[in-house]
Short mmCIF file of N, CA and C in Angstrom, two decimals:
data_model
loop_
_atom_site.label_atom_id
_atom_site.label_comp_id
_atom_site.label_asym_id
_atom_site.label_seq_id
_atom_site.Cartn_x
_atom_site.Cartn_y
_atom_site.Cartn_z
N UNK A 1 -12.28 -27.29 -28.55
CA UNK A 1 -13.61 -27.40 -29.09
C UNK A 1 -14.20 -25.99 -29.26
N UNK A 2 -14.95 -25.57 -30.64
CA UNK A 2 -15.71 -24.65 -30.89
C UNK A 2 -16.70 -23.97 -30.04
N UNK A 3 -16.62 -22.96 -29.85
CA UNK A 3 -18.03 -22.85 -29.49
C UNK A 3 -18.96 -22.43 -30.12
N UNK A 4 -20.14 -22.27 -30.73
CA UNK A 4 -21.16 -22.14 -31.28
C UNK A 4 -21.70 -20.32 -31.02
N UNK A 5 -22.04 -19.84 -32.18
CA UNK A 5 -22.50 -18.11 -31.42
C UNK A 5 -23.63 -18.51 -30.84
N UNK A 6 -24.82 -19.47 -31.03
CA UNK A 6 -25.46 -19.38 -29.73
C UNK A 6 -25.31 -19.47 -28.78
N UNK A 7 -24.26 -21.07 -28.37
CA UNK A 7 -24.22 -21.03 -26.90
C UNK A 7 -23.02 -19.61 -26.38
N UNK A 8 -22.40 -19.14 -27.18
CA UNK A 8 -21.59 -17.90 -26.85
C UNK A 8 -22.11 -16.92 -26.37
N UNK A 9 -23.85 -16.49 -27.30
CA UNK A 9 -24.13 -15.30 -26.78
C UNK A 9 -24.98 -16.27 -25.50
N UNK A 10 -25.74 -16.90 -25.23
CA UNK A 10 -26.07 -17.39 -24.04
C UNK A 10 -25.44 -17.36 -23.07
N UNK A 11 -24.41 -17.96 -23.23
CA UNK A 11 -23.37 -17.69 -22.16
C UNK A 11 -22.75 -16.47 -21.77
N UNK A 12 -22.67 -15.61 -22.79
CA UNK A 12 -22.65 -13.83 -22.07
C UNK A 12 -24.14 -13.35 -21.78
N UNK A 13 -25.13 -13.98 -22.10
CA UNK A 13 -26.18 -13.44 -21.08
C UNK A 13 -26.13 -13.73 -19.95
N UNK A 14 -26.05 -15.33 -19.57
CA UNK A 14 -25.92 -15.39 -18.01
C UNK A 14 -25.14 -15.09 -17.82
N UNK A 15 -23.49 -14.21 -17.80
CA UNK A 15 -22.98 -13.97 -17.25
C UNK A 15 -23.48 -12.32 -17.10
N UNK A 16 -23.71 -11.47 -17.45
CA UNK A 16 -24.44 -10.45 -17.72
C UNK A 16 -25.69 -10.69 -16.82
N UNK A 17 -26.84 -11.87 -16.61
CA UNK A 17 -27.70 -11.45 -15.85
C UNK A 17 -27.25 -11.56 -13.97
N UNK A 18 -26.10 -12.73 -14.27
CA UNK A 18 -25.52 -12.80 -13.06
C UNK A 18 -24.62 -11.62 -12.31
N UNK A 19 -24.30 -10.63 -12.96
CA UNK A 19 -23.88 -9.83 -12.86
C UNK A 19 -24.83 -8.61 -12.00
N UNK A 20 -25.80 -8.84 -13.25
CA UNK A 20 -27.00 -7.75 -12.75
C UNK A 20 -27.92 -7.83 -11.54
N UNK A 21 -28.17 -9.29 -11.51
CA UNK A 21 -28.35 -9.63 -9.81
C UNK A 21 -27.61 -9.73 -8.78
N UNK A 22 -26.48 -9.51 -9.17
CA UNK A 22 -25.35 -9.20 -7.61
C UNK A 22 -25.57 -7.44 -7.42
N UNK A 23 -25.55 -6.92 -8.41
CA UNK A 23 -26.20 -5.55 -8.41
C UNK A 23 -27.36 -5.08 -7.50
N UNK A 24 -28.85 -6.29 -7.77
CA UNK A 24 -29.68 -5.95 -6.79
C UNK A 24 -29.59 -6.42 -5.53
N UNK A 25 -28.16 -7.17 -5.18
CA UNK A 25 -28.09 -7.74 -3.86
C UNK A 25 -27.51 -6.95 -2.98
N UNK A 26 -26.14 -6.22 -4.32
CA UNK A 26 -25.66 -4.93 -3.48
C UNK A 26 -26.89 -4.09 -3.18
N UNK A 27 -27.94 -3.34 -3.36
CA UNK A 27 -28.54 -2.64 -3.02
C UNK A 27 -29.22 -2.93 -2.34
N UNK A 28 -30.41 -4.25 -2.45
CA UNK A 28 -31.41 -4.48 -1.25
C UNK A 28 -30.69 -5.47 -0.57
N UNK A 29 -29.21 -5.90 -0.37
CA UNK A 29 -28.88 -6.95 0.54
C UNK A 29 -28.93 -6.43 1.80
N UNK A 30 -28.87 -5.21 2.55
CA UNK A 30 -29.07 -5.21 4.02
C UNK A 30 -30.98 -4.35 4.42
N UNK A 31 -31.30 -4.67 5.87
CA UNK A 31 -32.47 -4.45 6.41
C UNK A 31 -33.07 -2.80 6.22
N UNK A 32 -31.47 -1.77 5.73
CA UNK A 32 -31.88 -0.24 5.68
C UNK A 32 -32.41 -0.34 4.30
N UNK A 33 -31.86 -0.85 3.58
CA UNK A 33 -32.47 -0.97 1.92
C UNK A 33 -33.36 -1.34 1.93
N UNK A 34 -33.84 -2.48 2.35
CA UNK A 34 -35.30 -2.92 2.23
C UNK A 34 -36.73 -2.57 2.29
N UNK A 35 -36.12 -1.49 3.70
CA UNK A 35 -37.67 -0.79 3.95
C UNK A 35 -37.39 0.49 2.95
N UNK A 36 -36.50 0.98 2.43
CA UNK A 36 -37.07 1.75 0.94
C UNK A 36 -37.23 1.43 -0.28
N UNK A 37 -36.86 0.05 -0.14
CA UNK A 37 -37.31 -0.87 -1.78
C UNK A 37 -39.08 -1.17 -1.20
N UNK A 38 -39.53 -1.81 -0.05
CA UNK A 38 -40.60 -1.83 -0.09
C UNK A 38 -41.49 -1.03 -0.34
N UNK A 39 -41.30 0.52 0.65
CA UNK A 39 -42.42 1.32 0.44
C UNK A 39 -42.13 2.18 -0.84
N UNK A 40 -41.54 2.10 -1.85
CA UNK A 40 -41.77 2.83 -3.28
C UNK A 40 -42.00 1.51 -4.09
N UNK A 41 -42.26 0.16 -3.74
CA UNK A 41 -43.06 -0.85 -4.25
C UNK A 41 -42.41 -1.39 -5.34
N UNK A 42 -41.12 -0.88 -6.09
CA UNK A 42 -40.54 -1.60 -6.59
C UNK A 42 -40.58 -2.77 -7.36
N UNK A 43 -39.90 -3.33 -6.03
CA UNK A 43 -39.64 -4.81 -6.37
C UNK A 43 -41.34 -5.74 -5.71
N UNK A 44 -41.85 -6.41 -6.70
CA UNK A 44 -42.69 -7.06 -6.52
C UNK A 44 -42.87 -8.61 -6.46
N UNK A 45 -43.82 -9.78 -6.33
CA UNK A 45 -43.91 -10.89 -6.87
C UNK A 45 -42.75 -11.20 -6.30
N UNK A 46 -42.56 -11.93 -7.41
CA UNK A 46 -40.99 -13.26 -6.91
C UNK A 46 -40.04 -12.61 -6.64
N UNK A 47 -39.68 -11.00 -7.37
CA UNK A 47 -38.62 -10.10 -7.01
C UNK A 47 -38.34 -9.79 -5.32
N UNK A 48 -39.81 -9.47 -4.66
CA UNK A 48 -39.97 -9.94 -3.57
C UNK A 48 -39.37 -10.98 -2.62
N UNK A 49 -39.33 -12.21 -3.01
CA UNK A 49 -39.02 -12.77 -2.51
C UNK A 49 -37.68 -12.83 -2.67
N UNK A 50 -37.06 -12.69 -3.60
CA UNK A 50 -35.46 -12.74 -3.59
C UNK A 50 -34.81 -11.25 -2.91
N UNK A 51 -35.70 -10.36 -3.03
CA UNK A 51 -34.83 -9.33 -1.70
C UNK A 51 -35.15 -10.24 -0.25
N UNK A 52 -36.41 -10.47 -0.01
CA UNK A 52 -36.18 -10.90 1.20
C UNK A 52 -35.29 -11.81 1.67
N UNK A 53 -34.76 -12.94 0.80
CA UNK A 53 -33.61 -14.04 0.74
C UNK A 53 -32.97 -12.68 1.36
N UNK A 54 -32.38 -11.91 0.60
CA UNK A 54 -31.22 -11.36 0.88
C UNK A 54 -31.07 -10.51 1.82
N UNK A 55 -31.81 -10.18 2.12
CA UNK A 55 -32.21 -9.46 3.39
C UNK A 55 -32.36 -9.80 5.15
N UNK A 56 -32.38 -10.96 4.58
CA UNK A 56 -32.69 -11.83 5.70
C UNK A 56 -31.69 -12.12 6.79
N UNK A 57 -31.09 -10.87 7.65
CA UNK A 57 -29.96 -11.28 7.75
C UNK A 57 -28.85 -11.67 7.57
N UNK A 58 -28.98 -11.87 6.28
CA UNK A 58 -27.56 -11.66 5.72
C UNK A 58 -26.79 -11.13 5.53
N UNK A 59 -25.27 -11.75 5.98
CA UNK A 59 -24.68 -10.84 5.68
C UNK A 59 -23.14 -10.83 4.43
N UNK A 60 -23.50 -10.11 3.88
CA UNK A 60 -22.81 -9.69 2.63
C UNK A 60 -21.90 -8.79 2.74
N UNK A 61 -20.80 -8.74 2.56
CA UNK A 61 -20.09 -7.39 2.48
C UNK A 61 -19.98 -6.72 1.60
N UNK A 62 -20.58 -6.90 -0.15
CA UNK A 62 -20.53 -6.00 -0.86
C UNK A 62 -21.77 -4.85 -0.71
N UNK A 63 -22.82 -6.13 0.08
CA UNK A 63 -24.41 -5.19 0.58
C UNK A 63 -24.10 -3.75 1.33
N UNK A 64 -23.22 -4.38 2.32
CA UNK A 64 -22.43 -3.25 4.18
C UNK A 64 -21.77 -2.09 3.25
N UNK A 65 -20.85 -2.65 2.19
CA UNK A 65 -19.86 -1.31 1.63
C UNK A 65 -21.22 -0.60 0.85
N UNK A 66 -22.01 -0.83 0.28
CA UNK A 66 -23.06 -0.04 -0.46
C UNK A 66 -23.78 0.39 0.18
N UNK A 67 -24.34 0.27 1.29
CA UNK A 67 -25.13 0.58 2.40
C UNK A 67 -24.78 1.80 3.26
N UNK A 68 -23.42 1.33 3.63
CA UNK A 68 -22.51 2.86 4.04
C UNK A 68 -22.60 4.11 2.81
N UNK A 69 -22.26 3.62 2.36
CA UNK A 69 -21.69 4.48 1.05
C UNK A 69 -23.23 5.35 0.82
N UNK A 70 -23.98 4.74 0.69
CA UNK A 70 -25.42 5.45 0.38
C UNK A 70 -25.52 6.82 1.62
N UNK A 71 -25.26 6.39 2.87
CA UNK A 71 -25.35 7.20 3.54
C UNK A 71 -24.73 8.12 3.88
N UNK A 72 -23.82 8.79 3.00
CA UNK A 72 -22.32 9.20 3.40
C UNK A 72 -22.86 10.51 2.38
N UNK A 73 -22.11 11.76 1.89
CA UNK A 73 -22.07 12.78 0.89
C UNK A 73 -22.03 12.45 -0.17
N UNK A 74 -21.25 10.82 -0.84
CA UNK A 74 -21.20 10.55 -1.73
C UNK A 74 -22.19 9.99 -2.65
N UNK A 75 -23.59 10.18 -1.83
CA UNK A 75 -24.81 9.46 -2.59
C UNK A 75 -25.12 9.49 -3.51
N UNK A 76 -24.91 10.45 -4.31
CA UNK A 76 -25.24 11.00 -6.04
C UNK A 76 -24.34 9.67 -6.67
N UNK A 77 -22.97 10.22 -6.08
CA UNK A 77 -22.09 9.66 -7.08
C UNK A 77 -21.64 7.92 -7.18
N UNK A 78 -22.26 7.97 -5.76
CA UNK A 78 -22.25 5.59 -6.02
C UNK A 78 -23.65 5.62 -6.46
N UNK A 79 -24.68 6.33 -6.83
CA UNK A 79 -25.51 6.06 -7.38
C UNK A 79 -25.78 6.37 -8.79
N UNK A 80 -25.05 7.19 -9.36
CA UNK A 80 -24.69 7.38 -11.13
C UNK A 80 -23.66 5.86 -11.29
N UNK A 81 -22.71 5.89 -10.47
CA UNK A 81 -21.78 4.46 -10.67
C UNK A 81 -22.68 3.47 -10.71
N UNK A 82 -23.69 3.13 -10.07
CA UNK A 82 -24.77 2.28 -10.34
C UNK A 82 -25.83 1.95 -11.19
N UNK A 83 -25.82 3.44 -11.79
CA UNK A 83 -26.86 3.32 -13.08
C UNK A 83 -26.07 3.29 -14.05
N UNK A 84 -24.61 3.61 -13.96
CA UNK A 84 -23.91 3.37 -15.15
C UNK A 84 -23.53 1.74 -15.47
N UNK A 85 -23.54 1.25 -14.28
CA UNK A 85 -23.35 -0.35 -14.24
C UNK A 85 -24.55 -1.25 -15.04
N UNK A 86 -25.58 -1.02 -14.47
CA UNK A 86 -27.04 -1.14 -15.05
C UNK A 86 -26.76 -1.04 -16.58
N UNK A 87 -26.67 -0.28 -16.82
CA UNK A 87 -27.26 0.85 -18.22
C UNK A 87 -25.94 -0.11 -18.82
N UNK A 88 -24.69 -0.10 -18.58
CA UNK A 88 -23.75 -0.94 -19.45
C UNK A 88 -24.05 -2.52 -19.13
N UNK A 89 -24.75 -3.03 -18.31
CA UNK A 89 -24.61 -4.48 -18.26
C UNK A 89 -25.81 -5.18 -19.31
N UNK A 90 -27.22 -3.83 -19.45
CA UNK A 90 -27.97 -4.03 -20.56
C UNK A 90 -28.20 -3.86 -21.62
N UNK A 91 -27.05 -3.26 -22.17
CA UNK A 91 -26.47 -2.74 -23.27
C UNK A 91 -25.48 -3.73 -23.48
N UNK A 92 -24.82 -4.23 -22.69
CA UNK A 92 -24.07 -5.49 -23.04
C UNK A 92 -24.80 -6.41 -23.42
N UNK A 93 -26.04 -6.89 -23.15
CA UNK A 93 -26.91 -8.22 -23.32
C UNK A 93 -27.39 -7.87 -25.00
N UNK A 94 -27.67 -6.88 -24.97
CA UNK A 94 -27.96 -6.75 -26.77
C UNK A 94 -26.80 -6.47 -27.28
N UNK A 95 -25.76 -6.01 -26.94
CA UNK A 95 -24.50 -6.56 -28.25
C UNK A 95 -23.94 -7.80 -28.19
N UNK A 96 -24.02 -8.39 -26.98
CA UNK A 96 -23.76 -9.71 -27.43
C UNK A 96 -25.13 -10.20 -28.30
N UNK A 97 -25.85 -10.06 -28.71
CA UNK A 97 -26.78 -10.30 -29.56
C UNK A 97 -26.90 -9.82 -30.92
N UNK A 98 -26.55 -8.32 -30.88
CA UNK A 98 -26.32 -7.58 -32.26
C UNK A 98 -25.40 -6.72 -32.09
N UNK A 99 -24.39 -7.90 -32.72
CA UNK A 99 -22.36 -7.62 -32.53
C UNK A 99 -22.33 -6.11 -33.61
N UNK A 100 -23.22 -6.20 -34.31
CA UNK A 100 -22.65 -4.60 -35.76
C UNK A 100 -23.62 -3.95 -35.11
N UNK A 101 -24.52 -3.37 -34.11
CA UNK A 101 -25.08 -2.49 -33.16
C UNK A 101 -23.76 -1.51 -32.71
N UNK A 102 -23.08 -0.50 -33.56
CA UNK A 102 -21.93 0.15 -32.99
C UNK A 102 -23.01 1.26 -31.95
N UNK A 103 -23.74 1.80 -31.76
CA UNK A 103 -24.32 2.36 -30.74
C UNK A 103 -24.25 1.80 -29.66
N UNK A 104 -25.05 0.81 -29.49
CA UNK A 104 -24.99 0.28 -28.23
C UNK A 104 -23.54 -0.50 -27.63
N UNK A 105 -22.79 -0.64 -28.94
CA UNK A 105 -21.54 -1.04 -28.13
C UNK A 105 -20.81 0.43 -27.87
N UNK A 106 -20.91 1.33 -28.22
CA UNK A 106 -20.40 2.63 -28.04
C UNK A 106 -21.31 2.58 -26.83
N UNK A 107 -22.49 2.94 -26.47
CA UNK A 107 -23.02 2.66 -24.96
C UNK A 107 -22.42 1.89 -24.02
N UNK A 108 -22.20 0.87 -24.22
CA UNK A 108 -21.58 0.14 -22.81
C UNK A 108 -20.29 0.42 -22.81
N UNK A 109 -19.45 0.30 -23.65
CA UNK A 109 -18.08 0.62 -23.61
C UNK A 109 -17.77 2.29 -22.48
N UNK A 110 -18.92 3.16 -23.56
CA UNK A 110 -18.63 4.88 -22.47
C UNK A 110 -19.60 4.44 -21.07
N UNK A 111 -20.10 3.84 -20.99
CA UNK A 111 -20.76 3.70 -19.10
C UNK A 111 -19.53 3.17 -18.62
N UNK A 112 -19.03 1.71 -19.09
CA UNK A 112 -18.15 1.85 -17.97
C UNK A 112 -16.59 2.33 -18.09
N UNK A 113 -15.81 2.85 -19.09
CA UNK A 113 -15.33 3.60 -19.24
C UNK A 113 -15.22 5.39 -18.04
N UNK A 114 -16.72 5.95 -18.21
CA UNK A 114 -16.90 6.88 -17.25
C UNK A 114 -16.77 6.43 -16.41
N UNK A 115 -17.32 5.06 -15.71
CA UNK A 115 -17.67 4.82 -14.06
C UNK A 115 -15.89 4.22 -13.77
N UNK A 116 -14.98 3.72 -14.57
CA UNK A 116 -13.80 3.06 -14.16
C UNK A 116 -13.23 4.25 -14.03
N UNK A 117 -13.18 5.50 -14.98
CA UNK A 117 -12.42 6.73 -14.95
C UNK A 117 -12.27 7.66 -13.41
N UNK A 118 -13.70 7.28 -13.05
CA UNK A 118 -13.67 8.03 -11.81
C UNK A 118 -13.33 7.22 -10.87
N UNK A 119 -13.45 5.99 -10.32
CA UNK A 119 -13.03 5.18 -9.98
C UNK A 119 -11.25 5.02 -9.72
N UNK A 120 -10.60 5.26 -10.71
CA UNK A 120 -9.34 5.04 -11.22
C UNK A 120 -8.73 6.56 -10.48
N UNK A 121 -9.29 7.77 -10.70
CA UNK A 121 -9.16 9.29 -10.45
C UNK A 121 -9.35 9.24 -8.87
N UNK A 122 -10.43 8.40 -8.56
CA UNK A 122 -10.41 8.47 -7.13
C UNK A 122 -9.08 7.76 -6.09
N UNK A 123 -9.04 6.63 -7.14
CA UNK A 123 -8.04 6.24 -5.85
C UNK A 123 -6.94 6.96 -6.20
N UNK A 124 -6.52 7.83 -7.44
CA UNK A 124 -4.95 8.33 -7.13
C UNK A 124 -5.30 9.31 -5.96
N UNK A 125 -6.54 10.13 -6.31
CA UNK A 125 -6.49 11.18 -5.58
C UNK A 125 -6.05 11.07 -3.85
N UNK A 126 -6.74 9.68 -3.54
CA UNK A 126 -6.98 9.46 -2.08
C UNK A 126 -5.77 8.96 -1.59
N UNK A 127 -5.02 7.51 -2.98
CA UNK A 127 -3.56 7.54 -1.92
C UNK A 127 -2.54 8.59 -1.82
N UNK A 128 -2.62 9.89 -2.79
CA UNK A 128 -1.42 10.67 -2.57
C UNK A 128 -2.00 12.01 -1.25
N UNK A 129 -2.96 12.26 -1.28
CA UNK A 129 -2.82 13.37 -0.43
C UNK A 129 -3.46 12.61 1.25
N UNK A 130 -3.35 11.60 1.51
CA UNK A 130 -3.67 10.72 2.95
C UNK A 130 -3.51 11.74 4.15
N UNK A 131 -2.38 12.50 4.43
CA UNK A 131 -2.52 13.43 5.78
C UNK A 131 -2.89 14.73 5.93
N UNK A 132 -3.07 15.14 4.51
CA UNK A 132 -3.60 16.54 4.34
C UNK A 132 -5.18 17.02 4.34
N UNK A 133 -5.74 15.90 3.58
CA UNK A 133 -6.93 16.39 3.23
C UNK A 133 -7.91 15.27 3.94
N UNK A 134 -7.34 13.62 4.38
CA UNK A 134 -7.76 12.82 4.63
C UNK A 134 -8.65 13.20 6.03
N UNK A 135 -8.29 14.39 6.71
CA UNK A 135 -8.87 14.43 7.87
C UNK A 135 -10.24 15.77 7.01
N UNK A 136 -10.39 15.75 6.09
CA UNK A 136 -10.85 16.69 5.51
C UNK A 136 -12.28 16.01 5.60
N UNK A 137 -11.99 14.60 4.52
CA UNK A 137 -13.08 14.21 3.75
C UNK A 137 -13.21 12.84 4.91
N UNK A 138 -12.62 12.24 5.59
CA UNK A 138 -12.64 11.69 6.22
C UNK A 138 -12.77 10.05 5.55
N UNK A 139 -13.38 9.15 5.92
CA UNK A 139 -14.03 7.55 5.86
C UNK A 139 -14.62 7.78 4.91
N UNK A 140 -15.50 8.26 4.47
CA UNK A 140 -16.22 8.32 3.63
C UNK A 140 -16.10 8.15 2.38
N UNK A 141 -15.06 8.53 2.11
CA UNK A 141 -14.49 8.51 0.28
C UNK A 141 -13.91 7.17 0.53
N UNK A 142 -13.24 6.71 1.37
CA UNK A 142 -12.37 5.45 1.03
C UNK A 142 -13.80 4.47 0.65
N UNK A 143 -14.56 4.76 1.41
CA UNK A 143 -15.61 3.61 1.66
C UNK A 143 -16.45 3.80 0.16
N UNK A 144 -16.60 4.93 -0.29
CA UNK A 144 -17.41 5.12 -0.93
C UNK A 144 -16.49 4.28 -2.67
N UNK A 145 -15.45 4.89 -2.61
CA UNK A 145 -14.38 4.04 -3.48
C UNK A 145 -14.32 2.76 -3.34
N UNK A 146 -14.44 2.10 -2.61
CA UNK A 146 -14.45 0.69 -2.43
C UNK A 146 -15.98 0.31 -2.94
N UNK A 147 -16.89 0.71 -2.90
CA UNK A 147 -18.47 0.22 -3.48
C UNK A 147 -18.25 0.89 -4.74
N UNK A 148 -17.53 1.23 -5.48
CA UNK A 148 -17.52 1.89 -7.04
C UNK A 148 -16.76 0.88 -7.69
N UNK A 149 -15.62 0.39 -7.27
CA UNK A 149 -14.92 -0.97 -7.24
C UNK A 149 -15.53 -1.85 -7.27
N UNK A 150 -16.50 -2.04 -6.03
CA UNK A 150 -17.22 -3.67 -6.45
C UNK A 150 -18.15 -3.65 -7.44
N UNK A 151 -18.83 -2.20 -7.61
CA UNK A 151 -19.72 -2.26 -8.76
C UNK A 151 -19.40 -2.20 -10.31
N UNK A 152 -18.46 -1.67 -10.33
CA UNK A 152 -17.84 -1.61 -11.72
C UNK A 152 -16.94 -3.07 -12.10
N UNK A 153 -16.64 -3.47 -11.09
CA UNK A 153 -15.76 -4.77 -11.04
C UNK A 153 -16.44 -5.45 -11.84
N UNK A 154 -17.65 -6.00 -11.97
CA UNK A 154 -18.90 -6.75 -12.59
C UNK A 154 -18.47 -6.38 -13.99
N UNK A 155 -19.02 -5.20 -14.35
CA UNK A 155 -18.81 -5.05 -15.82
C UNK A 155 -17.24 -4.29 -16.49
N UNK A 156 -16.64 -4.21 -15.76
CA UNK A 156 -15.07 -3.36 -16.96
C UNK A 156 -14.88 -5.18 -17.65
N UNK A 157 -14.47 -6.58 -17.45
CA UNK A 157 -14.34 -7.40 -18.41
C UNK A 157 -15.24 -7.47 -19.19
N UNK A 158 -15.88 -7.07 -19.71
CA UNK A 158 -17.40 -7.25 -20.01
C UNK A 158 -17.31 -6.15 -21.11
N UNK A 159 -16.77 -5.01 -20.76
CA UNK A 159 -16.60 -3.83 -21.19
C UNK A 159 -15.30 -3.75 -22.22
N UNK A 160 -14.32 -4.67 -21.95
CA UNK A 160 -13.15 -4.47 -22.52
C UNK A 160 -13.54 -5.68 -23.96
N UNK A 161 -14.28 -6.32 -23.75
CA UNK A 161 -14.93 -7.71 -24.61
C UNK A 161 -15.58 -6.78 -26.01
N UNK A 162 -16.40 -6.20 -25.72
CA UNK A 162 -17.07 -5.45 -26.59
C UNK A 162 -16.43 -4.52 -27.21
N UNK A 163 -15.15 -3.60 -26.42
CA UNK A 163 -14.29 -2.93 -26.66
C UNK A 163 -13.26 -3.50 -27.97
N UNK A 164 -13.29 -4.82 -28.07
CA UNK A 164 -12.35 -5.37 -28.79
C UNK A 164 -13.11 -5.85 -30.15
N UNK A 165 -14.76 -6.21 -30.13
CA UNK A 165 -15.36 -6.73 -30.64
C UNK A 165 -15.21 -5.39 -31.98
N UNK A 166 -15.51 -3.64 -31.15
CA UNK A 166 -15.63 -2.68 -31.91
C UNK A 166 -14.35 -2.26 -32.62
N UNK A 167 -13.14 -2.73 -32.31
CA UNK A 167 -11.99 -2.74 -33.09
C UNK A 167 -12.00 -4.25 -34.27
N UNK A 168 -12.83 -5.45 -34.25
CA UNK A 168 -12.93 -6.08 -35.42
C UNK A 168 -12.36 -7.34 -34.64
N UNK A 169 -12.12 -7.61 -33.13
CA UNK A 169 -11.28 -8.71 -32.60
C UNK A 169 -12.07 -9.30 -31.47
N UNK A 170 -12.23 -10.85 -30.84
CA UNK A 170 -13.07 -11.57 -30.14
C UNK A 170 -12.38 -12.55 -30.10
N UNK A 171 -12.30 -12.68 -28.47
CA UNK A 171 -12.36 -14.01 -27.80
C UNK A 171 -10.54 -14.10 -28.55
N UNK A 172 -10.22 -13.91 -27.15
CA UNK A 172 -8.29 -13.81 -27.67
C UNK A 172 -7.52 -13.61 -28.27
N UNK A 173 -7.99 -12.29 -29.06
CA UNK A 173 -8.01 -11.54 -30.45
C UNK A 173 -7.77 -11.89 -31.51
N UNK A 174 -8.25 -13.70 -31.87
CA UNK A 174 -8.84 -14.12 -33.12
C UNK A 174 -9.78 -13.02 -34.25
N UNK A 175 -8.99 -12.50 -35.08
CA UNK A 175 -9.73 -12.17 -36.37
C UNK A 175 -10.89 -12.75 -36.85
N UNK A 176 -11.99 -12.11 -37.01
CA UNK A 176 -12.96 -11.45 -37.82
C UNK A 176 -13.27 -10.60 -38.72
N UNK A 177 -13.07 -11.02 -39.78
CA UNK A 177 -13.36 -10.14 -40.83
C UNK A 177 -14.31 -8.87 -41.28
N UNK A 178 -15.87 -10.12 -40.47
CA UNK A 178 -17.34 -9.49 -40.72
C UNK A 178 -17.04 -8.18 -40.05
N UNK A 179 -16.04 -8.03 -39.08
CA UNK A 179 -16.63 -7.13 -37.93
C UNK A 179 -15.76 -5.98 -38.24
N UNK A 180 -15.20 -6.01 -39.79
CA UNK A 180 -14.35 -4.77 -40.16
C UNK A 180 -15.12 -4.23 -40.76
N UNK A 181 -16.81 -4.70 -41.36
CA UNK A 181 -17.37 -4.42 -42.42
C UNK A 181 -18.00 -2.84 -42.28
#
């Protein structure tokens, strides 16, 4: 059975907004996040209430690996991985909406492109040199690699979709014509 481009692009929005709220769960899901989402006021209203859901003791392990990771040397850099996640998962919601938008699919494609690259660079780096340098950089990078992983995890399918859309191909690389235009 067909699917329809509305319910298609609908259905890559919620998957796209579902995406983007595991995003704010990684960040305000544990009790250290919270008290700095509260006092820079942020999140408000009902947003409010869904950190506190998540906050609430809960416990999450993609929340714990982001939580560490924040606190570690690597803070800049799981936090560009995070705005690159962002920045490509809302850039994804308007090309699934406006498929001949080659900008914005050139946008999401290079966010997560950059954020998988380093990602990808990190782990060679970390499994080949383990006894040399590992006492160097210590826990920190593994941990911090593992929250770049869960965050990018969300959007690289997402990323490779649009990737295919900008070569003229969708949805199991059924041909499209329009999209050579």
């Amino acid at each position: 059975m067909a699917i329809s481009e509305s319910s298609k692009g609908l259905l890559i929005l919620a998957v796209s907004s579902i995406g983007l709220l595991l995003l704010i769960v990684a960040v305000a899901g544990t009790s250290w996040a919270t008290v700095r989402v509260y006092s820079t006021g942020i999140f408000l209203g009902c947003i409010r209430a869904y950190v506190y859901f998540c906050t609430a003791e809960f416990v999450f392990p993609l929340s714990l690996i982001f939580a560490y990771a924040l606190d570690t040397t690597w803070f800049y850099v799981v936090r560009m991985l995070l705005l690159l996640s962002i920045i490509g998962t809302l850039t994804g919601i308007v090309c699934s909406f406006d498929r001949k938008n080659d900008t914005m699919i050139m946008v999401t494609a290079l966010s997560f492109l950059t954020s998988g690259s380093f990602i990808l660079v990190s782990c060679v780096i970390y499994w080949n040199y383990t006894a040399i340098i590992a006492s160097f950089i210590g826990n920190d990078f593994y941990i911090a690699v593992l929250a770049g992983l869960a965050i990018t995890g969300c959007g690289l399918p997402f990323a490779a979709q649009v990737i295919r859309r900008k070569f003229g191909e969708e949805d199991y690389g059924r041909e499209h014509p329009s999209f050579m235009e």
